[in-house]
Structures are given as structure tokens and as C-alpha cells.
Amino acid sequence: MRLCALISALNSISSIMAFAFTFTFTFAFAFAFAFAFAFSNNPTIPSPRSNSYLYFTFFLFYILSPFAFLLQFTYSIISHLTFLHSPSFLSLFASLNPNWIVVWIRILSPLRSALLCPFHQSRFPSFPLSPTMAKDRERRMYVGVIFNYAAELKLFLSALLLLCALATILQFLPSRFTLSISDLRSCSTTQDSPSSSSSSSLSATLHSSIPLPSPHPSTSLPTDQLLPNGILRRVFRPYGAAAYNFITMGAYRGGVDNFAVVGLASKPLHVFGHPTYQCQWIPLLHPSNPINASAFKILPDWGYGRVYTVVVVNCTFSHPVNADNQGGKLLLYASTSGGGDRNFNLTDTIEVLTESPGGMNASLFTSSPKYDYLYCGSSLYGNLSPQRVREWLAYHIRLFGIRSHFVIHDAGGVHEEVLQVLKPWMELGYVTLQDIREEERFDGYYHNQFMVVNDCLHRYKFMAKWMFFFDIDEFIYVPPKSTIKSVLDSLSDYAQFTIEQMPMNSKTCLTEDAGRTYRKWGFEKLVYKDVKRGIRRDRKYAVQPRRVFATGVHMSENVAGKTTHKTEGKIKYFHYHGTIAHRREPCRSLSNLTQLTLDDTPFLLDTTMRLVAPAVKRFELKMIGSRLQATRQ
């Protein structure tokens, strides 16, 4: 009787609960779990695993229950809880096994019995029933409940269908469809005062992922004026910036009193303006006593820059800095000096280098270098051939020997197959790979290769005796009776020497290789040399890096010492132009002639590199085994 009284009390206050919107979550939650509990013992209901969509339905209903059009339906269910007759749905929720569900089961179990007492008392007598009769009565009562609440079920399912449709549509709304405080403010005609700082902060947060349009000219700026003499004086309002003042790639010591800063700067600013640079050393222990130095800029890209040009800033102090090795930092002051806008001299302060206490090794500048020969590669890009890279590395590591090192710069060309070719040599310490793909953000000449080689020059300046600059489709060659050491020893009086080019045909192979060209390496089967006369050939070069201030792609114009171009007969390079960028068999035609002409260009048979190939293959097998035998074109 107490439980029945409880039911009467609940029914009497249902109208009050309808106005208590803050309790909607609680009732919806209780309804969902009680409804599930009511069907958990009905054998006609499928297992929870096969009806996981029911859990999703009730979960959706619980989340979206605060909506007004579901409120009345929720209270209708609470006030007619004969719908909670079978407890299988609560078992479905309980199968998720969170501990707090047990609490709800214990609360709802007596509530269910209380709420069902009017139903049992009015429709079923209190005499004992056999198990068969009880099951039959339970089944008929379940069917009756479904029919009695068909309208509520229809409303419930219709509401869920509408909500699911809305949820689906919302996913396709554009990301720029937002509502911010500023939007609401603009719609209000009664808001005249400026927004508060907190509102502005909230609006900025809401729009942080959206590119903001250029601001409208402020009313505080000067406007066009009509002068007394009838002349209209126009006003120009600048916005934004077209290019960065300076972009650093690296800053390195050139000695105890010297530094080099390598980066990019606005080309129009340097071509048409007069930007200046100043350097300053801030000691870590005495930051109030900075040391200033003049700076000298070098533009090493020969005018090839685009939006950006390469700048090497040389900072030379009057005496050694950080001589006590207590640490400090180098600042670069980059000033436009009126370039771009004559009314302003904009100066950016850039912290380009930091030395921790004990971090400077002064002996590095006077000791013997770690390597005899170091290769500084240009930016690698495109879909490179792993097989051509494999051949190039094996050939040159054999040529330069154990005291050599190769710095590879990946601007997007080192894909996974190329990386697999590099890894064995990286593990042996012959190759360093640098990921420089971010440089593609800045529009410089040819993947910013001038900046890349200058960074390599100054980064490894004191680690190599000779530094080489050429491409990975070019093969350095010295005559059989010479070695790379003997050749460079004969050129030691020069700070720089250039290397003659031997251009090779990249499509024609020997007829005797027919049917087995795929077994031969590229420089082994491409044997026709371009012998056209009277044209200028590009040259590559090598330098003694400690005597160079900045460098280029084909030679340096900033060396302290002599340069020679008379290296014919001593050293040259074979150039297989374009072969590195094509992932296919290079042999497109075959010939057994010693001389031929293709596209008005004469070619002569030259088997110099063909004869070297077997020794290079044996060297690779000895050094790294058969790891790269299955490398593809």
C-alpha cells in the first residue's frame, strides 16, 4: 500500500515536474535505464549484442532529452510506467559494466515494483499462478503495453528520426558557419558602446581558426583632403607585408671573433633598397654589457632569386667573443633602412645563435678536419630513381674513400624507396640526411639551392679539408693512374678549382646489351658522349672551405685565395642529365656504332665509366652486402 501511495504522489506532482526543466536530464536518464531493465528478462527479445542499435537509440535520447518537444513524452512515460514491464533493455545497458549502473539498478528495481502494482492489482488476481500461466500472462501483458502506447512510441521514433536527420545535416555545414559575440552585437540596435575586452577575447577565440580579412581603414588615419587651391590630396594606407624581412636557416661560428648567418630576405628590398645589418653579442653573465660589431652582407645567388634572395651576413668582432666560454647569444639587427617605405626604418631583432656555457670548442678552428672530402648536395626534389641514387652513392664512396662524408638535402625527393638506399650508408656513417622540405614555403630560386649549399658550407666549414659541389646525376672521374688524393694534393695551392663536364647521352645504349640492359647500372650502359664543339659547358667545383665566405652552385665568387679552371686531364665529371628524375629503363634505343648523330648532336662511344662499373659493384657488395640487390629503377 505504501508503494501504491507513492505512485499516487508521483502522479499528483507530475504537472509540477513539467515546469522543472532542470530535472529533464534526470527523468530521461531514469526512463532510459528503467525501460531497458523492463525487457531484460523477456525471452522474446534478442540478445544485446544483436541489438546494439537499441543502446545507440537510447543514448541519443538521453543526450538530446532537454529539447522541449521531448519533455511531454518523457513525463508521459514516467506517469504510465506499465511500459517498464520487461527488464531486458536495462541488461543491455548493464552489459557495458560501468559501476554506477549498479546504483541505478538498485534504485529502479523497487521503483519498478511500486509503479507496476496498479497494473497487477487491476488486471490480475492475487491467487498463485503456474509457471506456464505466468509466462503466458507476461507475454500478453507485453503485447497489451505495446498497443496501449503506440502513440507515444510513434512520437518517440519520429523525434529520434528528426534529431538524427539534423545531426547528419549539421556535419555538412561549412566550417566558416560560426556565431560569435561580435555577430550578436552587430545584430543589436541598442548596443552602442564598444565591446569590452572580455567580449573581444571571446570573439577572437571563436574565430582563431578563420583567416581574418584585412581591417578597414581606421577613422584615425588621414583621409583625402581637398586643399584650398582646389587640389585633391590623396592618402595611401599600407596593409600587411608581401615578404619577410629575414628568414634564417642557420648561424655558425667562423672563428673566435667571426660568425656567418645564412638565410633568405626580400629580393626587391635588396635590389632596389639598401637594407643594413648589425650584429651584437650578449654575454650570458653580463647581459648589460653587449658587444657590437659591423656586419657585411653577401648575395651569392647571382641575381637568380625570385621573391626571396639568399643573404649571407658576416659578423666580425674586434676581439674574440665568449673567450671565457661562459656562454651568450648572437643577435642580428635587420633594418630595412627605408626600403619599401621611406617614412620608416623598420628593424627586426633576431636571436640567431645561442652558446651554452662550455659550448664553444675553440680548438675546432685550428685542428685538422675530421674528413678529407665532404660532399654538399643541392636540394633533392621530385620522384627520384632509387637505382640511380644507389649507383651514385656506391661509386663516390669508393672514389673518395673512408675519410669522406656526404650531406644530402631532402626537399621532397627522398621518398621511402630512396631512403632505403641511403640507410645502409647512413648506418656506416658516410651519409647525413637533412629534411629541408619546409624551405618550399619560401619562393626562392630552384628550391632555394643557393641557401642550402651556403648553409652546408658554413655548417661543415671546419670538418673537411675539401668540399665538393655537384649533382647526383654527375660522376666525378680521375684517370686510372691517379687517385683523388693525388689530384687534390696537386691543387692544394688553390682555394677553389672547377671541374670539366663530359655530357653523356641519356637514352642510347649498346646493341650488345639488348635483352639484359636491366641488369646493368645506368653509368655502365649509357656510353655515348656528347662531342659538340663551340659551346659553353657548365662546370662544377671544389673548395677549401676554411678559405671561403660564401658559395654558389657552379663556383664561388667569395674566396680568399686563388681559383683555377685548368684541370683538364686531371679531373672531370660525366653528366647523365635527366636520368635521376625518370623511374624507368633509360635505354630507349640501341646502337653498335662508334659515332652517331642524334638531333643534330654528334656522339662518340666512350666506355670509360663502363669499365669501372664491375669494381663499384664489388665494392658495394663488400661494404653493405646484398641489401640493395632488389632496388627498382
XYZ file of C-alpha atoms in Angstrom:
633
model
C 0.000 0.000 0.000
C 2.882 2.357 0.736
C 4.193 1.762 -2.745
C 0.783 2.440 -4.282
C 0.625 5.659 -2.251
C 3.988 6.547 -3.692
C 2.545 6.133 -7.181
C -0.363 8.433 -6.351
C 2.055 11.034 -5.024
C 4.163 10.863 -8.142
C 1.110 11.298 -10.379
C -0.082 14.290 -8.351
C 3.172 16.186 -8.745
C 3.781 15.321 -12.442
C 2.414 18.700 -13.520
C 4.899 20.453 -11.227
C 7.768 18.426 -12.668
C 6.785 19.513 -16.160
C 7.848 23.052 -15.289
C 11.101 21.943 -13.661
C 13.195 21.908 -16.810
C 16.405 21.399 -14.897
C 15.260 17.893 -13.942
C 14.810 16.778 -17.533
C 18.166 15.019 -17.677
C 17.366 13.027 -14.526
C 13.985 11.794 -15.758
C 15.264 10.964 -19.221
C 18.158 9.054 -17.707
C 15.848 7.119 -15.333
C 13.421 6.373 -18.141
C 16.081 5.017 -20.461
C 17.509 2.683 -17.844
C 14.162 1.590 -16.442
C 12.867 0.879 -19.944
C 15.939 -1.225 -20.663
C 15.561 -3.055 -17.315
C 11.934 -3.872 -18.049
C 12.780 -6.024 -21.084
C 15.914 -7.756 -19.824
C 14.034 -10.950 -18.764
C 11.790 -11.323 -21.794
C 12.942 -14.339 -23.834
C 11.360 -12.953 -26.986
C 13.749 -10.025 -27.084
C 17.044 -10.717 -28.989
C 20.407 -10.577 -27.224
C 22.075 -7.205 -26.530
C 24.906 -7.964 -28.966
C 22.476 -8.266 -31.887
C 20.596 -5.134 -30.797
C 23.431 -2.733 -30.131
C 21.491 -0.188 -32.161
C 18.988 -0.031 -29.281
C 21.739 1.229 -26.984
C 22.602 3.884 -29.571
C 18.922 4.930 -29.749
C 18.593 5.381 -26.007
C 21.959 7.067 -25.777
C 20.815 9.585 -28.386
C 17.587 10.127 -26.497
C 19.417 10.730 -23.224
C 21.796 13.259 -24.762
C 19.062 15.181 -26.603
C 16.366 14.918 -23.922
C 16.461 18.617 -22.929
C 14.687 19.556 -26.154
C 11.216 20.847 -25.412
C 9.298 18.622 -27.806
C 10.561 15.518 -25.936
C 9.660 16.845 -22.497
C 5.959 15.921 -22.527
C 6.657 12.480 -23.892
C 9.196 11.847 -21.104
C 6.686 12.742 -18.401
C 4.035 10.658 -20.108
C 6.281 7.634 -19.837
C 7.017 8.377 -16.169
C 3.335 8.639 -15.328
C 2.430 5.380 -17.177
C 5.241 3.135 -16.111
C 3.477 -0.094 -17.035
C 5.626 0.321 -20.118
C 8.544 -0.768 -17.941
C 7.303 -4.324 -17.684
C 10.238 -6.367 -19.037
C 13.813 -5.635 -17.865
C 15.906 -6.775 -20.872
C 16.856 -3.249 -22.029
C 18.483 -2.382 -18.716
C 20.540 -5.540 -19.050
C 21.640 -4.165 -22.389
C 22.976 -1.043 -20.660
C 24.354 -3.055 -17.757
C 26.393 -5.171 -20.183
C 28.601 -2.102 -20.593
C 29.551 -2.731 -16.947
C 30.194 0.753 -15.525
C 29.943 0.633 -11.728
C 27.450 3.449 -11.467
C 24.822 1.473 -13.431
C 24.527 -0.891 -10.451
C 23.353 2.022 -8.323
C 20.594 2.821 -10.821
C 19.507 -0.805 -10.955
C 19.130 -0.849 -7.176
C 17.147 2.376 -7.227
C 14.894 1.428 -10.116
C 14.134 -2.143 -9.036
C 11.854 -1.216 -6.093
C 10.503 1.741 -8.072
C 9.531 -0.616 -10.884
C 7.673 -2.900 -8.480
C 5.879 0.088 -6.965
C 4.882 1.502 -10.295
C 3.585 -1.806 -11.571
C 1.331 -2.526 -8.534
C -1.771 -0.751 -10.011
C -1.352 -2.714 -13.180
C -1.150 -6.049 -11.352
C -3.933 -5.258 -8.913
C -6.353 -4.106 -11.578
C -5.775 -6.823 -14.186
C -4.515 -9.855 -12.359
C -5.957 -11.505 -9.235
C -3.648 -12.254 -6.366
C -4.068 -16.070 -6.441
C -0.963 -18.152 -7.256
C -0.232 -18.986 -10.920
C 1.545 -21.895 -12.503
C 4.820 -21.110 -14.322
C 3.166 -21.689 -17.712
C 0.287 -19.361 -16.935
C 2.648 -16.737 -15.578
C 4.749 -16.724 -18.737
C 1.630 -16.566 -20.905
C 0.247 -13.667 -18.877
C 3.572 -11.860 -19.036
C 3.613 -12.223 -22.841
C 0.016 -10.972 -23.240
C 0.679 -8.056 -20.920
C 3.744 -7.097 -23.013
C 1.682 -7.064 -26.213
C -1.006 -5.021 -24.480
C 1.515 -2.478 -23.346
C 2.829 -2.034 -26.886
C -0.653 -1.395 -28.267
C -1.617 0.902 -25.382
C 1.412 3.106 -26.004
C 1.569 3.043 -29.786
C 1.070 6.825 -29.963
C 3.917 7.515 -27.558
C 6.205 5.145 -29.483
C 5.334 6.867 -32.734
C 6.171 10.254 -31.249
C 9.370 8.899 -29.755
C 10.606 7.348 -33.013
C 9.582 10.395 -35.058
C 11.529 12.661 -32.704
C 14.607 10.463 -32.959
C 14.349 10.414 -36.758
C 14.218 14.213 -36.819
C 17.183 14.537 -34.476
C 19.270 12.064 -36.450
C 18.476 13.962 -39.650
C 19.552 17.225 -38.025
C 22.768 15.637 -36.752
C 23.528 14.384 -40.255
C 22.866 17.755 -41.898
C 24.996 19.612 -39.352
C 28.054 17.606 -40.414
C 27.890 19.145 -43.878
C 27.587 22.761 -42.796
C 30.700 24.762 -43.805
C 33.327 25.280 -41.129
C 33.079 29.043 -41.582
C 29.471 28.992 -40.394
C 30.013 30.375 -36.892
C 28.215 32.575 -34.457
C 30.318 34.854 -32.345
C 29.758 37.579 -29.825
C 30.583 40.150 -32.473
C 27.863 38.717 -34.738
C 25.276 39.095 -31.994
C 26.495 42.593 -31.241
C 26.121 43.660 -34.856
C 22.503 42.469 -34.861
C 21.638 44.500 -31.794
C 20.440 48.042 -32.494
C 20.544 49.071 -28.872
C 24.232 48.278 -28.292
C 26.148 51.487 -28.971
C 29.140 51.206 -26.653
C 32.346 49.492 -27.778
C 32.823 45.872 -26.836
C 34.582 45.001 -23.635
C 37.955 43.337 -23.544
C 36.419 40.040 -22.446
C 33.980 40.002 -25.358
C 36.773 40.767 -27.792
C 38.840 37.962 -26.329
C 35.961 35.514 -26.688
C 35.294 36.580 -30.263
C 38.970 36.181 -31.125
C 38.937 32.695 -29.616
C 35.897 31.656 -31.620
C 37.453 32.909 -34.853
C 41.020 31.752 -34.195
C 40.872 29.158 -36.980
C 39.384 31.514 -39.579
C 41.601 33.797 -41.693
C 40.672 37.345 -40.799
C 40.105 39.838 -43.619
C 42.240 42.944 -43.867
C 40.905 45.589 -41.486
C 39.091 48.561 -42.873
C 40.950 51.846 -42.717
C 40.726 53.318 -39.266
C 38.983 56.652 -38.879
C 42.097 57.878 -37.050
C 44.167 57.636 -40.228
C 44.368 60.664 -42.509
C 41.854 60.831 -45.313
C 41.802 62.509 -48.702
C 41.759 66.285 -48.408
C 40.564 68.972 -50.741
C 43.075 71.791 -50.490
C 42.059 75.469 -50.718
C 43.673 75.728 -54.149
C 41.313 73.067 -55.464
C 43.834 70.203 -55.449
C 42.718 66.873 -54.025
C 45.462 65.405 -51.872
C 45.177 61.620 -51.873
C 46.191 59.364 -48.996
C 47.715 55.879 -49.255
C 47.160 53.323 -46.500
C 49.556 50.322 -46.345
C 48.433 46.942 -45.019
C 50.253 43.676 -44.312
C 53.611 42.613 -45.726
C 54.489 40.959 -49.036
C 57.676 39.217 -47.874
C 59.602 38.573 -44.684
C 62.474 40.844 -43.761
C 64.756 37.895 -42.999
C 64.438 34.101 -42.804
C 67.262 32.290 -41.054
C 68.405 28.771 -41.938
C 71.486 28.688 -39.721
C 74.131 30.716 -37.924
C 77.657 29.373 -37.392
C 80.999 30.430 -35.994
C 83.723 31.205 -38.477
C 86.313 31.613 -35.726
C 86.688 33.066 -32.250
C 85.631 36.519 -33.453
C 83.575 35.726 -36.538
C 80.092 34.435 -37.353
C 78.079 33.732 -40.509
C 74.281 33.940 -40.683
C 72.651 32.197 -43.661
C 69.118 32.917 -44.767
C 66.656 34.499 -47.179
C 65.477 38.087 -47.490
C 63.120 40.030 -49.720
C 64.714 40.312 -53.154
C 63.060 43.630 -54.134
C 64.255 45.066 -50.846
C 67.869 44.197 -51.691
C 67.676 45.035 -55.379
C 66.002 48.421 -55.039
C 66.619 49.312 -51.387
C 69.586 49.478 -49.040
C 68.863 47.208 -46.061
C 71.540 47.039 -43.395
C 72.569 44.558 -40.720
C 74.237 44.878 -37.350
C 75.445 42.151 -35.001
C 75.553 42.119 -31.222
C 76.898 39.577 -28.748
C 75.116 39.366 -25.375
C 77.293 37.658 -22.712
C 75.318 35.300 -20.517
C 76.869 36.554 -17.272
C 76.889 40.241 -18.222
C 73.876 40.916 -20.446
C 74.077 44.623 -19.679
C 77.441 44.821 -21.444
C 76.747 43.794 -25.035
C 79.455 43.787 -27.698
C 78.608 45.344 -31.068
C 80.059 44.508 -34.459
C 79.650 45.660 -38.007
C 78.108 43.245 -40.479
C 78.817 42.632 -44.126
C 76.170 41.060 -46.359
C 76.872 38.784 -49.344
C 74.292 37.963 -52.035
C 75.674 34.730 -53.537
C 72.833 33.708 -55.877
C 73.968 35.845 -58.832
C 70.588 37.598 -59.080
C 68.680 34.329 -59.598
C 66.388 34.932 -56.618
C 62.644 35.257 -57.004
C 60.527 36.705 -54.193
C 63.452 35.899 -51.905
C 67.172 36.158 -52.437
C 69.924 34.416 -50.463
C 71.827 36.505 -47.940
C 74.942 35.535 -46.006
C 75.657 38.021 -43.226
C 79.237 38.047 -41.966
C 79.647 39.341 -38.410
C 83.223 40.157 -37.437
C 84.006 41.469 -33.941
C 87.077 43.470 -32.993
C 88.166 40.810 -30.479
C 87.148 37.250 -29.528
C 83.690 36.885 -28.047
C 82.802 34.325 -25.403
C 86.516 33.836 -24.860
C 85.821 32.747 -21.267
C 83.373 30.146 -22.633
C 80.665 31.298 -20.221
C 78.014 31.374 -22.912
C 75.952 34.033 -24.602
C 73.859 34.756 -27.668
C 74.250 36.469 -31.010
C 71.637 38.997 -32.121
C 71.147 40.164 -35.684
C 69.505 43.540 -36.293
C 67.941 43.543 -39.751
C 66.907 47.049 -40.856
C 65.008 47.990 -43.996
C 66.621 51.458 -43.987
C 63.603 52.969 -45.663
C 63.301 50.231 -48.262
C 59.669 49.613 -49.087
C 58.537 52.690 -47.171
C 60.788 55.741 -46.969
C 58.931 57.062 -43.943
C 60.005 54.146 -41.767
C 63.185 52.313 -40.866
C 61.847 49.009 -39.614
C 64.321 46.911 -37.653
C 63.850 43.297 -36.607
C 65.884 41.889 -33.732
C 66.653 38.219 -34.380
C 68.331 35.843 -31.957
C 70.286 33.735 -34.423
C 72.667 31.727 -32.220
C 72.986 30.707 -28.576
C 76.055 29.216 -26.927
C 75.676 27.471 -23.588
C 78.453 27.651 -21.000
C 81.322 25.461 -22.156
C 79.715 25.055 -25.562
C 82.406 26.703 -27.677
C 85.270 24.481 -28.849
C 87.982 26.910 -29.936
C 90.323 24.068 -30.959
C 87.937 23.238 -33.808
C 89.161 26.277 -35.738
C 92.815 25.206 -35.748
C 92.763 21.407 -35.571
C 92.890 19.015 -38.512
C 89.458 18.369 -40.059
C 87.574 15.147 -39.458
C 87.082 14.456 -43.168
C 89.328 14.828 -46.167
C 86.387 15.224 -48.540
C 82.825 16.328 -47.874
C 80.025 16.484 -50.411
C 77.402 19.241 -50.086
C 74.372 18.259 -52.120
C 71.792 20.590 -53.610
C 68.085 20.304 -52.836
C 66.665 16.933 -53.916
C 63.100 17.061 -55.203
C 60.742 15.127 -57.482
C 60.235 11.398 -57.951
C 63.858 10.256 -57.891
C 65.063 6.888 -59.133
C 66.284 4.734 -56.215
C 68.562 2.732 -58.546
C 70.341 5.826 -59.850
C 70.862 7.073 -56.271
C 72.224 3.664 -55.322
C 74.757 3.716 -58.176
C 75.848 7.280 -57.432
C 76.477 6.625 -53.736
C 78.408 3.390 -54.208
C 80.564 4.970 -56.919
C 81.519 8.094 -54.979
C 82.045 6.465 -51.586
C 84.500 4.160 -53.322
C 86.123 7.119 -55.089
C 86.515 9.416 -52.050
C 87.324 6.705 -49.536
C 86.870 6.130 -45.848
C 87.594 9.754 -44.815
C 84.665 11.168 -46.781
C 81.147 12.236 -45.928
C 78.006 13.091 -47.920
C 75.347 15.593 -46.838
C 72.031 15.017 -48.621
C 69.293 17.666 -48.508
C 65.757 16.368 -48.930
C 63.416 18.967 -50.438
C 60.788 16.329 -51.241
C 62.771 13.878 -53.384
C 63.755 11.349 -50.731
C 60.716 9.081 -50.797
C 60.644 5.751 -48.982
C 62.481 3.754 -51.667
C 65.280 6.310 -51.888
C 65.508 6.325 -48.099
C 66.048 2.562 -48.129
C 69.025 3.126 -50.436
C 70.511 5.757 -48.115
C 70.036 3.852 -44.864
C 72.917 1.338 -45.198
C 75.383 4.156 -45.814
C 73.873 6.286 -43.059
C 74.369 3.404 -40.642
C 78.035 3.206 -41.657
C 78.471 6.952 -41.047
C 79.018 8.015 -44.644
C 75.743 9.912 -45.181
C 73.863 12.619 -43.283
C 70.292 13.265 -44.434
C 68.670 16.638 -43.712
C 64.950 17.228 -44.173
C 64.620 20.757 -45.595
C 61.118 20.452 -47.065
C 59.912 23.472 -45.125
C 62.019 25.698 -47.383
C 59.360 25.140 -50.062
C 57.264 27.703 -48.208
C 59.548 30.461 -49.434
C 59.697 31.340 -53.117
C 63.399 31.305 -53.877
C 65.342 30.109 -56.886
C 65.362 26.385 -57.682
C 64.217 25.075 -54.301
C 66.498 27.596 -52.580
C 69.596 25.630 -53.538
C 71.881 28.645 -53.090
C 70.791 28.936 -49.472
C 71.181 25.172 -48.951
C 74.764 24.975 -50.231
C 75.790 28.054 -48.236
C 74.334 26.578 -45.090
C 76.265 23.365 -45.760
C 79.461 25.332 -46.367
C 79.327 27.120 -43.026
C 77.897 24.212 -41.038
C 80.777 21.876 -42.011
C 83.425 24.521 -42.673
C 85.901 23.177 -40.139
C 85.097 19.494 -40.614
C 86.555 18.917 -44.098
C 89.742 19.721 -45.986
C 87.976 19.821 -49.361
C 84.307 20.387 -50.066
C 82.653 19.324 -53.355
C 79.569 20.767 -55.020
C 77.892 18.808 -57.822
C 74.645 16.938 -58.507
C 73.580 13.318 -58.105
C 73.382 12.716 -61.859
C 77.060 13.688 -62.163
C 80.009 11.329 -61.591
C 83.474 12.639 -60.672
C 86.265 10.831 -62.504
C 90.067 10.818 -62.212
C 92.383 8.965 -64.646
C 93.383 5.370 -63.773
C 96.972 6.328 -62.873
C 95.734 8.981 -60.433
C 93.789 8.998 -57.200
C 91.505 11.642 -55.780
C 94.166 12.365 -53.164
C 96.991 12.837 -55.663
C 94.857 15.150 -57.800
C 93.807 17.348 -54.872
C 97.294 17.449 -53.464
C 98.427 18.895 -56.777
C 95.767 21.606 -56.432
C 96.387 22.451 -52.772
C 97.701 25.935 -53.613
C 94.254 26.907 -54.818
C 91.288 27.805 -52.656
C 88.985 26.648 -55.449
C 89.118 24.674 -58.679
C 86.434 23.935 -61.232
C 85.759 20.609 -62.946
C 85.171 19.999 -66.653
C 81.887 18.429 -67.767
C 81.503 15.376 -70.031
C 77.817 15.307 -71.074
C 76.502 11.817 -71.857
C 73.582 10.652 -73.973
C 70.870 9.512 -71.563
C 68.846 7.318 -73.958
C 71.099 5.278 -76.267
C 72.844 2.049 -75.234
C 74.938 -0.604 -76.980
C 73.296 -3.268 -79.102
C 75.289 -5.963 -77.290
C 73.279 -5.164 -74.134
C 69.966 -5.993 -75.819
C 67.741 -8.112 -73.596
C 69.815 -7.547 -70.466
C 70.026 -3.785 -70.090
C 68.011 -4.037 -66.864
C 70.916 -5.972 -65.307
C 73.420 -3.175 -65.925
C 73.795 0.034 -63.992
C 72.998 3.356 -65.612
C 76.547 4.673 -65.992
C 77.552 1.211 -67.231
C 75.211 1.110 -70.239
C 74.975 4.787 -71.255
C 78.208 5.043 -73.230
C 77.800 7.793 -75.843
C 79.483 11.120 -75.101
C 78.362 14.480 -76.500
C 81.274 15.915 -78.507
C 79.695 19.089 -79.886
C 82.230 21.924 -80.026
C 81.989 25.660 -79.656
C 79.501 25.753 -76.773
C 79.954 26.655 -73.134
C 79.766 23.759 -70.722
C 78.692 24.124 -67.133
C 81.367 23.326 -64.594
C 81.203 22.116 -61.002
C 83.806 22.790 -58.364
C 85.519 22.065 -55.076
C 86.832 24.464 -52.422
C 88.925 24.506 -49.292
C 86.052 25.649 -47.060
C 88.098 27.496 -44.450
C 89.037 29.981 -47.150
C 85.507 30.628 -48.416
C 82.955 33.195 -47.150
C 80.001 32.277 -49.379
C 79.425 29.971 -52.303
C 77.273 29.285 -55.341
C 76.089 26.355 -57.454
C 78.773 26.323 -60.180
C 81.540 28.158 -58.326
C 82.217 30.601 -55.509
C 82.936 34.277 -56.004
C 83.808 34.860 -52.360
C 87.054 33.046 -51.682
C 90.271 34.119 -50.023
C 92.795 32.682 -52.405
C 93.336 31.613 -55.990
C 90.921 29.812 -58.323
C 91.928 27.642 -61.264
C 89.899 26.316 -64.166
C 92.783 24.463 -65.808
C 92.029 20.971 -64.545
C 91.597 19.163 -67.881
C 93.363 15.827 -67.803
C 93.347 15.807 -64.015
C 89.696 15.563 -63.092
C 86.327 15.718 -64.880
C 82.746 14.637 -64.368
C 80.345 12.609 -66.510
C 76.889 14.108 -66.614
C 73.890 11.797 -67.215
C 71.378 14.584 -67.472
C 67.785 13.743 -66.501
C 68.384 10.096 -65.638
C 67.872 10.633 -61.918
C 64.378 12.035 -62.426
C 62.969 9.134 -64.501
C 61.934 5.897 -62.847
C 62.191 3.735 -65.948
C 64.748 1.891 -68.031
C 66.983 4.624 -69.524
C 67.857 2.697 -72.705
C 65.312 3.878 -75.295
C 67.385 2.949 -78.347
C 70.337 0.687 -79.201
C 73.361 1.204 -81.447
C 76.575 -0.623 -82.356
C 78.239 2.417 -83.916
C 81.271 4.185 -82.532
C 79.940 7.534 -83.775
C 76.390 8.700 -84.338
C 74.368 11.883 -84.589
C 71.079 12.375 -82.778
C 69.059 15.585 -83.027
C 71.974 17.362 -84.726
C 74.264 16.473 -81.831
C 77.317 14.287 -82.525
C 78.111 11.493 -80.068
C 81.186 9.349 -79.651
C 81.445 5.951 -77.964
C 83.162 6.274 -74.566
C 83.387 3.191 -72.334
C 85.366 4.861 -69.543
C 82.653 4.516 -66.910
C 81.515 1.153 -68.266
C 84.880 -0.336 -67.384
C 84.689 0.978 -63.797
C 81.238 -0.487 -63.045
C 82.304 -4.040 -62.060
C 84.680 -2.749 -59.388
C 81.975 -0.448 -57.976
C 79.525 -3.360 -57.726
C 82.062 -5.451 -55.857
C 82.763 -2.556 -53.509
C 79.073 -2.161 -52.665
C 78.698 -5.882 -52.016
C 81.721 -5.811 -49.717
C 80.543 -2.767 -47.750
C 76.815 -3.375 -47.257
C 76.189 -6.873 -48.609
C 73.202 -7.671 -50.804
C 70.738 -5.331 -49.064
C 70.157 -3.251 -52.200
C 70.168 -6.004 -54.835
C 66.402 -5.725 -55.355
C 66.406 -1.930 -55.809
C 63.995 -0.755 -58.502
C 64.530 1.850 -61.215
